[in-house]
PDB file of C-alpha atoms in Angstrom:
ATOM      1  CA  MET A 185     -34.137  17.228 -20.269  1.00 37.00           C
ATOM      2  CA  ALA A 186     -31.846  14.297 -19.315  1.00 38.00           C
ATOM      3  CA  ALA A 187     -31.422  13.569 -15.624  1.00 38.00           C
ATOM      4  CA  ARG A 188     -28.187  14.765 -14.078  1.00 35.00           C
ATOM      5  CA  ALA A 189     -25.701  12.067 -13.057  1.00 36.00           C
ATOM      6  CA  PRO A 190     -24.969  11.710  -9.312  1.00 36.00           C
ATOM      7  CA  ALA A 191     -22.233  14.082  -8.181  1.00 36.00           C
ATOM      8  CA  ARG A 192     -19.784  11.291  -7.446  1.00 39.00           C
ATOM      9  CA  ARG A 193     -20.012   9.783 -10.866  1.00 37.00           C
ATOM     10  CA  GLN A 194     -19.972  13.162 -12.528  1.00 33.00           C
ATOM     11  CA  ALA A 195     -16.689  13.987 -10.651  1.00 37.00           C
ATOM     12  CA  ARG A 196     -15.143  10.696 -11.754  1.00 42.00           C
ATOM     13  CA  ARG A 197     -15.908  11.390 -15.425  1.00 36.00           C
ATOM     14  CA  LEU A 198     -14.449  14.946 -15.178  1.00 39.00           C
ATOM     15  CA  THR A 199     -11.105  13.771 -13.793  1.00 55.00           C
ATOM     16  CA  SER A 200      -8.097  13.606 -16.092  1.00 75.00           C
ATOM     17  CA  VAL A 201      -6.929  10.386 -14.524  1.00 87.00           C
ATOM     18  CA  THR A 202      -6.996   7.215 -16.699  1.00 88.00           C
ATOM     19  CA  PRO A 203      -7.716   4.151 -14.423  1.00 95.00           C
ATOM     20  CA  ILE A 204      -5.877   0.967 -15.279  1.00 97.00           C
ATOM     21  CA  GLU A 205      -6.770  -2.608 -14.500  1.00 98.00           C
ATOM     22  CA  LEU A 206      -4.591  -3.877 -11.668  1.00 99.00           C
ATOM     23  CA  LYS A 207      -3.171  -7.328 -11.291  1.00 98.00           C
ATOM     24  CA  ARG A 208      -4.811  -9.133  -8.414  1.00 98.00           C
ATOM     25  CA  ARG A 209      -4.579 -12.541  -6.835  1.00 98.00           C
ATOM     26  CA  HIS A 210      -7.638 -14.126  -5.157  1.00 98.00           C
ATOM     27  CA  LEU A 211      -7.298 -16.374  -2.176  1.00 98.00           C
ATOM     28  CA  PRO A 212     -10.749 -18.086  -1.746  1.00 96.00           C
ATOM     29  CA  GLY A 213     -12.277 -18.174   1.643  1.00 96.00           C
ATOM     30  CA  PRO A 214     -14.796 -20.750   2.991  1.00 95.00           C
ATOM     31  CA  ALA A 215     -17.779 -21.486   0.770  1.00 92.00           C
ATOM     32  CA  GLY A 216     -20.617 -19.189   1.643  1.00 87.00           C
ATOM     33  CA  ALA A 217     -18.488 -17.014   3.912  1.00 89.00           C
ATOM     34  CA  ALA A 218     -20.639 -14.143   5.302  1.00 90.00           C
ATOM     35  CA  GLU A 219     -17.721 -11.747   5.917  1.00 93.00           C
ATOM     36  CA  PRO A 220     -16.886  -9.051   3.327  1.00 96.00           C
ATOM     37  CA  PRO A 221     -13.857  -9.814   1.171  1.00 98.00           C
ATOM     38  CA  LEU A 222     -10.583  -8.451   2.517  1.00 99.00           C
ATOM     39  CA  VAL A 223      -8.427  -6.434  -0.014  1.00 99.00           C
ATOM     40  CA  LEU A 224      -4.699  -6.101   0.945  1.00 99.00           C
ATOM     41  CA  VAL A 225      -2.636  -3.387  -0.600  1.00 99.00           C
ATOM     42  CA  HIS A 226       1.211  -3.303  -0.388  1.00 99.00           C
ATOM     43  CA  GLY A 227       3.527  -0.356   0.103  1.00 98.00           C
ATOM     44  CA  ILE A 228       6.087   1.381  -2.161  1.00 98.00           C
ATOM     45  CA  PHE A 229       8.505  -0.957  -3.880  1.00 98.00           C
ATOM     46  CA  GLY A 230       6.233  -3.921  -3.035  1.00 98.00           C
ATOM     47  CA  MET A 231       3.653  -6.173  -4.671  1.00 98.00           C
ATOM     48  CA  GLY A 232       0.546  -8.111  -3.571  1.00 98.00           C
ATOM     49  CA  ASN A 233       2.515 -11.196  -2.919  1.00 97.00           C
ATOM     50  CA  ASN A 234       4.234  -9.481   0.004  1.00 96.00           C
ATOM     51  CA  PHE A 235       0.979 -10.320   1.769  1.00 98.00           C
ATOM     52  CA  ALA A 236       0.802 -13.951   0.576  1.00 98.00           C
ATOM     53  CA  THR A 237       1.701 -15.572   3.915  1.00 97.00           C
ATOM     54  CA  VAL A 238      -0.644 -13.503   6.079  1.00 98.00           C
ATOM     55  CA  GLY A 239      -3.231 -13.491   3.288  1.00 98.00           C
ATOM     56  CA  ARG A 240      -3.571 -17.265   3.375  1.00 98.00           C
ATOM     57  CA  LYS A 241      -4.142 -17.215   7.083  1.00 98.00           C
ATOM     58  CA  LEU A 242      -6.691 -14.426   6.839  1.00 98.00           C
ATOM     59  CA  ALA A 243      -8.532 -16.370   4.084  1.00 98.00           C
ATOM     60  CA  ALA A 244      -9.633 -18.954   6.695  1.00 97.00           C
ATOM     61  CA  ARG A 245     -12.730 -16.835   7.332  1.00 96.00           C
ATOM     62  CA  ARG A 246     -13.188 -14.690   4.155  1.00 97.00           C
ATOM     63  CA  GLU A 247     -12.007 -14.214   0.588  1.00 98.00           C
ATOM     64  CA  VAL A 248      -8.747 -12.287   0.405  1.00 99.00           C
ATOM     65  CA  VAL A 249      -7.648 -10.273  -2.588  1.00 99.00           C
ATOM     66  CA  LEU A 250      -3.905  -9.265  -3.108  1.00 99.00           C
ATOM     67  CA  VAL A 251      -3.540  -6.224  -5.360  1.00 99.00           C
ATOM     68  CA  ASP A 252      -0.459  -4.904  -7.213  1.00 99.00           C
ATOM     69  CA  LEU A 253      -0.610  -1.078  -7.440  1.00 99.00           C
ATOM     70  CA  ARG A 254       0.203   0.548 -10.789  1.00 99.00           C
ATOM     71  CA  ASN A 255       3.967   0.701 -11.546  1.00 99.00           C
ATOM     72  CA  HIS A 256       4.520  -2.247  -9.121  1.00 99.00           C
ATOM     73  CA  GLY A 257       4.616  -5.990  -9.485  1.00 98.00           C
ATOM     74  CA  GLY A 258       2.523  -7.398 -12.328  1.00 98.00           C
ATOM     75  CA  SER A 259       0.310  -4.324 -12.870  1.00 99.00           C
ATOM     76  CA  PRO A 260       0.773  -2.052 -15.895  1.00 98.00           C
ATOM     77  CA  TRP A 261       3.175   0.887 -15.829  1.00 98.00           C
ATOM     78  CA  HIS A 262       1.976   4.455 -16.376  1.00 97.00           C
ATOM     79  CA  ASP A 263       3.746   7.806 -16.185  1.00 96.00           C
ATOM     80  CA  ASP A 264       1.013   8.962 -13.774  1.00 97.00           C
ATOM     81  CA  ALA A 265       1.977   7.712 -10.313  1.00 98.00           C
ATOM     82  CA  SER A 266      -0.216  10.125  -8.369  1.00 97.00           C
ATOM     83  CA  PHE A 267      -2.387   9.392  -5.486  1.00 98.00           C
ATOM     84  CA  GLU A 268      -5.485  10.223  -7.518  1.00 97.00           C
ATOM     85  CA  ALA A 269      -4.458   7.781 -10.183  1.00 98.00           C
ATOM     86  CA  MET A 270      -3.856   4.995  -7.694  1.00 98.00           C
ATOM     87  CA  ARG A 271      -7.147   5.755  -5.933  1.00 98.00           C
ATOM     88  CA  ALA A 272      -9.065   5.557  -9.246  1.00 98.00           C
ATOM     89  CA  ASP A 273      -7.433   2.214  -9.979  1.00 98.00           C
ATOM     90  CA  MET A 274      -8.487   0.902  -6.484  1.00 99.00           C
ATOM     91  CA  GLU A 275     -11.992   2.132  -6.981  1.00 98.00           C
ATOM     92  CA  GLY A 276     -12.173  -0.062 -10.099  1.00 97.00           C
ATOM     93  CA  VAL A 277     -10.963  -3.077  -8.153  1.00 98.00           C
ATOM     94  CA  LEU A 278     -13.571  -2.581  -5.432  1.00 98.00           C
ATOM     95  CA  GLU A 279     -16.403  -1.901  -7.869  1.00 98.00           C
ATOM     96  CA  SER A 280     -15.532  -5.176  -9.690  1.00 97.00           C
ATOM     97  CA  ILE A 281     -15.926  -7.113  -6.354  1.00 97.00           C
ATOM     98  CA  GLY A 282     -19.482  -5.972  -6.184  1.00 95.00           C
ATOM     99  CA  ARG A 283     -20.068  -5.383  -2.501  1.00 96.00           C
ATOM    100  CA  PRO A 284     -18.316  -3.318   0.240  1.00 98.00           C
ATOM    101  CA  VAL A 285     -14.959  -4.822   1.375  1.00 98.00           C
ATOM    102  CA  SER A 286     -12.582  -4.642   4.246  1.00 99.00           C
ATOM    103  CA  LEU A 287      -9.678  -2.594   2.823  1.00 99.00           C
ATOM    104  CA  CYS A 288      -6.219  -2.913   4.372  1.00 99.00           C
ATOM    105  CA  GLY A 289      -3.157  -1.070   3.155  1.00 99.00           C
ATOM    106  CA  HIS A 290       0.469  -0.801   4.260  1.00 99.00           C
ATOM    107  CA  SER A 291       2.522   2.348   3.908  1.00 98.00           C
ATOM    108  CA  LEU A 292       1.849   3.779   0.422  1.00 98.00           C
ATOM    109  CA  GLY A 293      -0.980   1.277   0.102  1.00 99.00           C
ATOM    110  CA  GLY A 294      -2.392   2.560   3.384  1.00 99.00           C
ATOM    111  CA  LYS A 295      -2.532   6.080   1.969  1.00 99.00           C
ATOM    112  CA  VAL A 296      -4.263   4.774  -1.174  1.00 99.00           C
ATOM    113  CA  ALA A 297      -6.715   2.850   1.028  1.00 99.00           C
ATOM    114  CA  MET A 298      -7.488   5.916   3.144  1.00 99.00           C
ATOM    115  CA  LEU A 299      -8.162   8.102   0.094  1.00 98.00           C
ATOM    116  CA  THR A 300     -10.428   5.424  -1.338  1.00 98.00           C
ATOM    117  CA  ALA A 301     -12.317   5.150   1.822  1.00 99.00           C
ATOM    118  CA  LEU A 302     -12.735   8.930   1.995  1.00 98.00           C
ATOM    119  CA  GLN A 303     -13.974   9.394  -1.536  1.00 97.00           C
ATOM    120  CA  ARG A 304     -15.898   6.141  -1.975  1.00 98.00           C
ATOM    121  CA  PRO A 305     -17.087   5.133   1.544  1.00 98.00           C
ATOM    122  CA  ASP A 306     -19.890   3.076  -0.093  1.00 98.00           C
ATOM    123  CA  LEU A 307     -17.213   0.649  -1.254  1.00 98.00           C
ATOM    124  CA  VAL A 308     -15.425   0.240   2.084  1.00 99.00           C
ATOM    125  CA  ALA A 309     -17.071  -1.426   5.078  1.00 98.00           C
ATOM    126  CA  ARG A 310     -13.942  -1.429   7.242  1.00 99.00           C
ATOM    127  CA  LEU A 311     -10.546   0.215   6.890  1.00 99.00           C
ATOM    128  CA  CYS A 312      -7.263  -1.092   8.166  1.00 99.00           C
ATOM    129  CA  VAL A 313      -4.005   0.926   7.830  1.00 99.00           C
ATOM    130  CA  ALA A 314      -0.552  -0.439   8.643  1.00 99.00           C
ATOM    131  CA  ASP A 315       2.222   1.896   9.745  1.00 99.00           C
ATOM    132  CA  ILE A 316       1.288   5.085   7.925  1.00 99.00           C
ATOM    133  CA  ALA A 317      -0.714   8.166   8.902  1.00 99.00           C
ATOM    134  CA  PRO A 318      -2.630  10.686   6.721  1.00 98.00           C
ATOM    135  CA  VAL A 319       0.086  13.268   7.032  1.00 98.00           C
ATOM    136  CA  ARG A 320       3.078  14.568   5.057  1.00 97.00           C
ATOM    137  CA  TYR A 321       6.390  12.868   5.812  1.00 96.00           C
ATOM    138  CA  GLU A 322       9.599  14.858   5.284  1.00 90.00           C
ATOM    139  CA  MET A 323      11.946  11.835   5.084  1.00 86.00           C
ATOM    140  CA  GLU A 324      14.058  11.456   1.958  1.00 90.00           C
ATOM    141  CA  ALA A 325      14.965   7.785   2.453  1.00 91.00           C
ATOM    142  CA  ASN A 326      12.734   6.365  -0.258  1.00 94.00           C
ATOM    143  CA  ARG A 327      13.867   8.912  -2.803  1.00 94.00           C
ATOM    144  CA  ALA A 328      17.509   7.896  -2.112  1.00 94.00           C
ATOM    145  CA  ILE A 329      16.540   4.226  -2.520  1.00 96.00           C
ATOM    146  CA  ILE A 330      14.897   4.927  -5.899  1.00 97.00           C
ATOM    147  CA  GLU A 331      18.034   6.752  -7.045  1.00 96.00           C
ATOM    148  CA  ALA A 332      20.215   3.887  -5.791  1.00 96.00           C
ATOM    149  CA  LEU A 333      18.169   1.283  -7.706  1.00 98.00           C
ATOM    150  CA  LEU A 334      18.327   3.421 -10.860  1.00 97.00           C
ATOM    151  CA  ALA A 335      22.108   3.616 -10.430  1.00 96.00           C
ATOM    152  CA  VAL A 336      22.636  -0.221 -10.537  1.00 97.00           C
ATOM    153  CA  PRO A 337      24.251  -0.931 -13.925  1.00 95.00           C
ATOM    154  CA  GLU A 338      21.963  -2.911 -16.279  1.00 94.00           C
ATOM    155  CA  THR A 339      24.746  -5.499 -16.687  1.00 94.00           C
ATOM    156  CA  ALA A 340      24.448  -6.310 -12.987  1.00 96.00           C
ATOM    157  CA  LEU A 341      20.689  -6.753 -13.002  1.00 97.00           C
ATOM    158  CA  GLY A 342      20.931 -10.399 -14.252  1.00 97.00           C
ATOM    159  CA  ASP A 343      22.414 -11.541 -10.928  1.00 97.00           C
ATOM    160  CA  ARG A 344      20.691 -11.061  -7.616  1.00 97.00           C
ATOM    161  CA  LYS A 345      23.902 -11.439  -5.585  1.00 97.00           C
ATOM    162  CA  GLU A 346      25.661  -8.804  -7.772  1.00 97.00           C
ATOM    163  CA  VAL A 347      22.726  -6.380  -7.294  1.00 98.00           C
ATOM    164  CA  ASP A 348      22.639  -6.954  -3.594  1.00 97.00           C
ATOM    165  CA  SER A 349      26.400  -6.302  -3.330  1.00 96.00           C
ATOM    166  CA  ALA A 350      26.036  -3.083  -5.435  1.00 95.00           C
ATOM    167  CA  LEU A 351      23.256  -1.843  -3.194  1.00 96.00           C
ATOM    168  CA  ALA A 352      25.084  -2.756  -0.009  1.00 94.00           C
ATOM    169  CA  ALA A 353      28.164  -0.859  -1.192  1.00 93.00           C
ATOM    170  CA  SER A 354      26.206   2.212  -2.376  1.00 93.00           C
ATOM    171  CA  GLU A 355      26.476   5.644  -0.751  1.00 91.00           C
ATOM    172  CA  THR A 356      22.812   5.397   0.173  1.00 91.00           C
ATOM    173  CA  ALA A 357      23.424   2.164   2.113  1.00 90.00           C
ATOM    174  CA  ILE A 358      26.328   3.791   3.943  1.00 88.00           C
ATOM    175  CA  ALA A 359      24.307   6.812   4.760  1.00 89.00           C
ATOM    176  CA  GLN A 360      21.146   4.996   5.786  1.00 87.00           C
ATOM    177  CA  GLY A 361      22.851   2.156   7.784  1.00 80.00           C
ATOM    178  CA  GLY A 362      20.762  -0.515   9.434  1.00 79.00           C
ATOM    179  CA  GLY A 363      17.547   1.483   9.085  1.00 78.00           C
ATOM    180  CA  GLY A 364      17.549   1.510   5.287  1.00 87.00           C
ATOM    181  CA  LEU A 365      19.446   0.170   2.376  1.00 92.00           C
ATOM    182  CA  GLY A 366      22.234  -0.960   4.735  1.00 92.00           C
ATOM    183  CA  ASN A 367      19.822  -3.449   6.135  1.00 92.00           C
ATOM    184  CA  PRO A 368      19.862  -6.932   4.411  1.00 94.00           C
ATOM    185  CA  PHE A 369      16.131  -7.322   5.174  1.00 94.00           C
ATOM    186  CA  VAL A 370      15.306  -4.129   3.214  1.00 94.00           C
ATOM    187  CA  ARG A 371      17.543  -5.137   0.311  1.00 96.00           C
ATOM    188  CA  GLY A 372      15.871  -8.615   0.284  1.00 96.00           C
ATOM    189  CA  PHE A 373      12.456  -6.928   0.116  1.00 96.00           C
ATOM    190  CA  LEU A 374      13.581  -4.771  -2.821  1.00 98.00           C
ATOM    191  CA  LEU A 375      15.160  -7.751  -4.603  1.00 98.00           C
ATOM    192  CA  GLN A 376      11.764  -9.412  -4.778  1.00 97.00           C
ATOM    193  CA  SER A 377      11.001  -6.937  -7.522  1.00 98.00           C
ATOM    194  CA  LEU A 378      14.113  -7.776  -9.565  1.00 98.00           C
ATOM    195  CA  GLN A 379      13.670  -9.683 -12.857  1.00 97.00           C
ATOM    196  CA  PRO A 380      17.158 -11.170 -13.544  1.00 97.00           C
ATOM    197  CA  GLU A 381      15.945 -12.867 -16.752  1.00 97.00           C
ATOM    198  CA  THR A 382      15.180  -9.528 -18.345  1.00 97.00           C
ATOM    199  CA  ARG A 383      17.716  -7.450 -16.348  1.00 97.00           C
ATOM    200  CA  SER A 384      14.981  -5.131 -15.173  1.00 98.00           C
ATOM    201  CA  TRP A 385      12.822  -4.201 -12.180  1.00 98.00           C
ATOM    202  CA  ARG A 386       9.089  -4.788 -11.747  1.00 98.00           C
ATOM    203  CA  LEU A 387       9.010  -1.216 -10.583  1.00 99.00           C
ATOM    204  CA  ASN A 388       8.522   1.906 -12.696  1.00 99.00           C
ATOM    205  CA  LEU A 389      11.250   3.712 -10.839  1.00 98.00           C
ATOM    206  CA  ARG A 390      11.228   6.882 -12.998  1.00 98.00           C
ATOM    207  CA  ALA A 391       7.509   7.347 -12.494  1.00 98.00           C
ATOM    208  CA  LEU A 392       7.894   6.883  -8.762  1.00 98.00           C
ATOM    209  CA  LEU A 393      10.744   9.262  -8.660  1.00 98.00           C
ATOM    210  CA  GLY A 394       8.793  11.861 -10.639  1.00 97.00           C
ATOM    211  CA  SER A 395       5.895  11.657  -8.225  1.00 97.00           C
ATOM    212  CA  TYR A 396       7.947  11.270  -5.019  1.00 97.00           C
ATOM    213  CA  GLU A 397       7.328  14.812  -3.717  1.00 96.00           C
ATOM    214  CA  ALA A 398       3.530  14.385  -4.021  1.00 96.00           C
ATOM    215  CA  LEU A 399       3.628  10.893  -2.501  1.00 97.00           C
ATOM    216  CA  ARG A 400       5.168  12.206   0.657  1.00 96.00           C
ATOM    217  CA  GLY A 401       1.926  14.110   1.436  1.00 97.00           C
ATOM    218  CA  PHE A 402      -1.692  13.114   1.795  1.00 98.00           C
ATOM    219  CA  PRO A 403      -4.209  14.992  -0.396  1.00 97.00           C
ATOM    220  CA  ALA A 404      -7.351  14.509   1.700  1.00 95.00           C
ATOM    221  CA  PRO A 405     -10.348  16.306   0.116  1.00 92.00           C
ATOM    222  CA  ALA A 406     -11.282  19.372   2.046  1.00 92.00           C
ATOM    223  CA  GLY A 407     -13.831  18.648   4.753  1.00 93.00           C
ATOM    224  CA  SER A 408     -13.800  14.845   4.046  1.00 95.00           C
ATOM    225  CA  ARG A 409     -14.595  12.338   6.782  1.00 97.00           C
ATOM    226  CA  ALA A 410     -15.460   8.654   6.670  1.00 98.00           C
ATOM    227  CA  GLU A 411     -17.464   6.956   9.452  1.00 98.00           C
ATOM    228  CA  MET A 412     -16.520   3.305   8.858  1.00 98.00           C
ATOM    229  CA  PRO A 413     -14.616   1.440  11.632  1.00 98.00           C
ATOM    230  CA  ALA A 414     -10.900   2.043  11.102  1.00 99.00           C
ATOM    231  CA  LEU A 415      -8.016   0.183  12.615  1.00 99.00           C
ATOM    232  CA  PHE A 416      -4.467   1.763  12.559  1.00 99.00           C
ATOM    233  CA  ILE A 417      -1.579  -0.508  13.302  1.00 99.00           C
ATOM    234  CA  GLY A 418       1.736   1.198  14.171  1.00 99.00           C
ATOM    235  CA  GLY A 419       5.294  -0.088  14.488  1.00 98.00           C
ATOM    236  CA  ALA A 420       6.436   0.928  17.957  1.00 98.00           C
ATOM    237  CA  ASN A 421      10.136   0.369  17.164  1.00 96.00           C
ATOM    238  CA  GLY A 422      10.760   3.359  14.816  1.00 91.00           C
ATOM    239  CA  GLY A 423       7.757   2.830  12.530  1.00 95.00           C
ATOM    240  CA  MET A 424       6.047   5.629  10.570  1.00 97.00           C
ATOM    241  CA  LEU A 425       2.793   5.534  12.583  1.00 98.00           C
ATOM    242  CA  GLN A 426       3.122   6.687  16.201  1.00 98.00           C
ATOM    243  CA  PRO A 427       0.617   7.733  18.908  1.00 98.00           C
ATOM    244  CA  LYS A 428       1.257  11.370  18.007  1.00 98.00           C
ATOM    245  CA  HIS A 429      -0.455  10.716  14.661  1.00 98.00           C
ATOM    246  CA  LEU A 430      -3.778   9.557  16.158  1.00 98.00           C
ATOM    247  CA  PRO A 431      -5.466  12.974  16.140  1.00 98.00           C
ATOM    248  CA  ALA A 432      -4.783  13.281  12.391  1.00 98.00           C
ATOM    249  CA  CYS A 433      -6.289   9.835  11.883  1.00 99.00           C
ATOM    250  CA  GLU A 434      -9.360  10.627  14.024  1.00 98.00           C
ATOM    251  CA  ALA A 435      -9.936  13.903  12.192  1.00 98.00           C
ATOM    252  CA  LEU A 436     -10.666  11.930   8.935  1.00 99.00           C
ATOM    253  CA  PHE A 437     -11.835   8.636  10.504  1.00 99.00           C
ATOM    254  CA  PRO A 438     -13.632   9.457  13.754  1.00 98.00           C
ATOM    255  CA  ASN A 439     -14.136   5.734  14.461  1.00 98.00           C
ATOM    256  CA  ALA A 440     -10.429   5.100  14.339  1.00 98.00           C
ATOM    257  CA  ARG A 441      -8.428   3.213  16.976  1.00 98.00           C
ATOM    258  CA  LEU A 442      -4.708   2.601  17.192  1.00 99.00           C
ATOM    259  CA  GLU A 443      -2.791  -0.497  18.059  1.00 99.00           C
ATOM    260  CA  MET A 444       0.958  -0.403  18.558  1.00 99.00           C
ATOM    261  CA  VAL A 445       3.080  -3.535  17.767  1.00 98.00           C
ATOM    262  CA  ALA A 446       6.740  -4.139  18.747  1.00 98.00           C
ATOM    263  CA  THR A 447       8.024  -3.926  15.170  1.00 97.00           C
ATOM    264  CA  GLY A 448       9.500  -1.483  12.782  1.00 95.00           C
ATOM    265  CA  HIS A 449       7.833  -0.388   9.557  1.00 95.00           C
ATOM    266  CA  PHE A 450       7.037  -3.853   8.079  1.00 96.00           C
ATOM    267  CA  VAL A 451       4.482  -4.899  10.655  1.00 98.00           C
ATOM    268  CA  HIS A 452       3.017  -7.736   8.614  1.00 98.00           C
ATOM    269  CA  SER A 453       6.506  -9.203   7.913  1.00 96.00           C
ATOM    270  CA  GLU A 454       8.090  -8.651  11.260  1.00 97.00           C
ATOM    271  CA  ALA A 455       5.200  -9.795  13.411  1.00 98.00           C
ATOM    272  CA  PRO A 456       2.887 -11.821  11.060  1.00 98.00           C
ATOM    273  CA  ALA A 457       0.993 -13.696  13.834  1.00 98.00           C
ATOM    274  CA  THR A 458       0.188 -10.476  15.662  1.00 99.00           C
ATOM    275  CA  PHE A 459      -0.833  -8.765  12.419  1.00 99.00           C
ATOM    276  CA  VAL A 460      -3.092 -11.630  11.405  1.00 99.00           C
ATOM    277  CA  GLU A 461      -4.672 -11.687  14.880  1.00 98.00           C
ATOM    278  CA  LEU A 462      -5.363  -7.971  14.855  1.00 98.00           C
ATOM    279  CA  VAL A 463      -6.714  -7.832  11.312  1.00 99.00           C
ATOM    280  CA  ASP A 464      -8.696 -11.020  11.642  1.00 98.00           C
ATOM    281  CA  ARG A 465     -10.467  -9.897  14.861  1.00 98.00           C
ATOM    282  CA  PHE A 466     -11.115  -6.462  13.410  1.00 98.00           C
ATOM    283  CA  CYS A 467     -12.618  -7.832  10.145  1.00 97.00           C
ATOM    284  CA  ALA A 468     -14.801 -10.275  12.110  1.00 94.00           C
ATOM    285  CA  ASP A 469     -16.019  -7.608  14.510  1.00 87.00           C
ATOM    286  CA  GLY A 470     -19.153  -6.495  13.023  1.00 57.00           C
TER     287      GLY A 470
END
């Protein structure tokens, strides 16, 4: 009788998810660096290059890998934009590295990182999560942004200024004001995913819209916990991770600690030096 496969592998084979190979960018660290590689995972509407500036600084002591999630940046598109699909993709990235990593994700990427750490703790030596908690968020802001991006006429997509003007004048921008699409910083972030030459977005907006309800939550497996060191970094000025979320973080990651930074949601962009200092010290701690 053939030996039974380990439960984790068996579970992976039984899932209906089809993992895809993600685009990644490697920033080499010092030759012979002893520290585990650091994998940085962007948030919704982003791409790995959002971390390029802080990634280069963090590569001073270890290899850094910037990853594009499915339906974002240079990674393939797929109708399945579920957490389980993104977690399966991330598992493939980490397995290809060949040793446990420090895994750091922002926003949506933080949720993917947490799920990966919970289900494959053997692949994650340290976990860092930027401005997101393992909870359900009721906000509708990102759904409205997806709908606003879909509403931009294709004829306008060939000109960044025209797209920016269309977004700034949209009902969503008026409703969200300075905290959302009405903020030039937010629009500039979104415009990084515009491809004027093909009049298209690097974002699979319809897949993200179809999965939006599920992406607001956090599907932690029942009874799951992961014991690796975990650093949570929150934006004190209206970010999505606040001190009230720490108990939820500790329930899944008992070795979690929280650092609050004087920023909004985009901690790594708004306070890059502070973000680098916190992550660098955390990754080197061990």
